[in-house]
XYZ file of C-alpha atoms in Angstrom:
90
model
C 97.431 88.083 130.350
C 95.756 90.746 128.158
C 92.072 90.414 127.443
C 91.317 89.228 123.883
C 89.073 91.450 121.793
C 87.371 90.771 118.512
C 85.432 92.915 116.098
C 83.156 91.271 113.539
C 81.488 92.697 110.453
C 79.682 91.204 107.501
C 81.023 91.546 103.962
C 78.033 93.672 102.842
C 78.636 96.027 105.781
C 82.334 96.452 104.927
C 81.622 96.859 101.206
C 78.987 99.507 101.917
C 81.294 101.501 104.154
C 84.135 101.327 101.640
C 81.851 102.314 98.762
C 80.550 105.377 100.618
C 84.098 106.508 101.496
C 85.564 106.012 98.012
C 82.653 107.043 95.756
C 83.037 110.817 96.347
C 86.626 110.749 95.061
C 86.714 112.371 91.641
C 89.153 109.905 90.099
C 87.266 106.726 91.094
C 84.613 104.993 89.040
C 82.683 101.853 89.985
C 81.861 99.450 87.172
C 79.701 96.346 87.549
C 80.496 93.894 84.781
C 82.202 90.557 84.349
C 85.938 90.813 83.723
C 87.204 88.188 81.282
C 90.917 88.970 80.860
C 93.698 91.451 81.563
C 94.942 94.277 79.339
C 98.743 94.296 79.225
C 100.920 97.006 77.720
C 104.663 97.386 78.053
C 104.987 94.375 80.353
C 102.448 95.560 82.915
C 98.757 95.234 83.632
C 96.986 98.423 82.564
C 93.332 97.377 82.676
C 90.793 94.616 82.145
C 88.669 93.213 79.347
C 85.031 93.228 80.417
C 81.941 91.531 79.090
C 80.105 94.798 78.524
C 77.918 95.075 75.414
C 77.629 98.854 75.883
C 81.166 99.428 74.554
C 84.313 97.617 73.433
C 84.737 96.142 76.921
C 88.245 97.498 77.510
C 88.831 99.424 80.723
C 92.124 101.152 81.443
C 92.930 101.606 85.113
C 95.716 102.595 87.493
C 94.298 100.299 90.175
C 92.077 97.248 89.775
C 90.243 95.578 92.632
C 89.066 91.992 92.210
C 86.255 91.486 94.708
C 84.877 88.226 93.313
C 86.175 86.106 96.167
C 86.963 82.410 95.742
C 85.476 82.235 92.256
C 88.025 84.749 90.921
C 89.827 83.841 87.694
C 92.474 86.525 88.198
C 95.136 83.965 89.116
C 94.794 82.257 85.714
C 94.891 85.326 83.454
C 98.638 86.153 83.594
C 99.354 82.677 82.176
C 97.360 83.546 79.049
C 99.929 86.237 78.329
C 103.060 84.166 78.973
C 103.528 85.128 82.616
C 103.521 82.585 85.425
C 100.361 82.114 87.452
C 99.884 84.541 90.304
C 100.795 83.046 93.705
C 97.930 81.890 95.878
C 97.758 81.429 99.625
C 94.208 80.042 99.741
């Protein structure tokens, strides 16, 4: 029987490594703010609405990453726009 192996890492460790690898890419921008809804255009998600007093709070994006964990509201937002709720496995 093969020997079992396991590799463990903390979330801060993984986030730090990912941040350092992705940050140098010219087409990536990190934004720390609270997202409050989705921006939909032409039947697809094109960005997020953010609680950011510095501007209008709208952020267009080709890729969005929700890293809020269990407290995420992302599953509820499509329903606000007439779509079904996103499936959940948790």
